[in-house]
């Protein structure tokens, strides 16, 4: 038979305790959301920097972000997973490579990879919820014409919003949307 000290050593090896544990705070933050990567000509690549911070009280290992919708024009190159000490922030490279003219957006969700923490002694307690945060990314796929970024055939200054192909002289005015859709100088 094992002695009581052997049993306690075995529990410590497994990371369990006979006493209730104080749960750790696992927390991530993306303080500058949404991140606007601006207009980038279709077929070219724009770059930006996102900040990810560990605002919890334990070191976190963070997985590469999941992007929604999948197959978007945004990516996060680099070595994943990322290790963040308590209070540490990391600058993450963000790539925007649009394949079509128009607005682009994606939600990038970062999740901590910490092992589940059992609290309340042997066999008891609930696993902690993994740390997560979501960063919104936006950009605009521009046409190759520097005078007509949205590719609607109307150059600036005639086009009063050169990042929206639906807004241009002669467009159908949509009432009560707060936009001068037809560029006549009045919002209907």
XYZ file of C-alpha atoms in Angstrom, residues 76-172:
97
model
C -2.198 36.343 -39.891
C 1.203 34.974 -40.958
C 3.660 33.948 -38.298
C 4.509 31.212 -35.873
C 1.536 29.829 -33.995
C 0.750 29.131 -31.225
C 1.809 32.397 -29.599
C 2.947 32.516 -25.957
C 1.912 35.621 -23.986
C 3.153 36.287 -20.463
C 0.904 38.018 -17.937
C 0.487 41.642 -19.010
C 2.298 41.079 -22.306
C 1.061 42.442 -25.635
C 2.099 41.188 -29.055
C 2.068 42.960 -32.411
C 0.643 40.626 -35.044
C 1.172 41.111 -38.763
C -2.113 41.230 -40.688
C -2.238 40.708 -44.455
C -5.100 41.976 -46.631
C -5.073 40.649 -50.206
C -8.434 41.506 -51.819
C -9.625 39.488 -54.801
C -12.576 41.719 -55.720
C -13.591 45.372 -55.621
C -15.647 46.361 -52.600
C -15.846 46.190 -48.836
C -14.267 43.260 -47.031
C -14.586 42.290 -43.388
C -13.789 39.349 -41.174
C -13.993 38.382 -37.509
C -10.723 36.893 -36.219
C -11.269 34.874 -33.029
C -8.261 34.086 -30.840
C -8.498 31.260 -28.288
C -6.157 30.352 -25.432
C -4.867 26.763 -25.528
C -4.500 26.292 -21.785
C -5.195 22.785 -20.507
C -8.421 22.434 -18.588
C -7.969 23.305 -14.923
C -9.746 21.036 -12.459
C -10.819 22.764 -9.271
C -12.359 21.371 -6.119
C -10.098 18.358 -5.538
C -9.808 14.941 -7.083
C -12.522 14.318 -9.638
C -14.486 17.457 -8.760
C -14.943 20.889 -10.203
C -15.528 22.259 -13.669
C -13.043 23.093 -16.408
C -12.225 26.762 -16.824
C -13.540 28.450 -19.938
C -10.747 29.158 -22.454
C -9.731 32.782 -22.941
C -11.096 34.211 -26.177
C -11.300 37.572 -27.914
C -12.478 38.636 -31.344
C -10.878 41.251 -33.553
C -12.900 42.764 -36.388
C -10.903 43.495 -39.559
C -12.163 45.676 -42.396
C -10.693 46.748 -45.695
C -11.656 47.825 -49.158
C -10.672 46.071 -52.383
C -9.964 48.931 -54.802
C -9.875 48.914 -58.581
C -6.520 49.589 -60.243
C -7.717 53.023 -61.384
C -6.506 55.610 -58.839
C -9.304 57.969 -59.910
C -12.049 55.336 -59.450
C -11.218 53.104 -56.469
C -14.622 51.425 -56.303
C -14.668 50.605 -60.032
C -18.147 52.034 -60.621
C -17.048 54.123 -63.627
C -17.296 57.477 -61.826
C -14.041 59.175 -60.801
C -13.569 61.598 -57.926
C -14.784 64.352 -57.547
C -17.980 63.293 -59.382
C -18.201 60.166 -57.211
C -18.965 61.399 -53.695
C -17.999 58.037 -52.067
C -15.246 56.300 -53.998
C -15.259 53.325 -51.635
C -18.844 52.293 -52.388
C -19.713 51.277 -55.961
C -23.436 51.683 -55.207
C -22.916 55.434 -54.601
C -22.330 57.521 -57.735
C -24.037 60.136 -59.920
C -27.261 58.694 -61.334
C -27.611 55.953 -58.722
C -31.078 55.221 -57.335
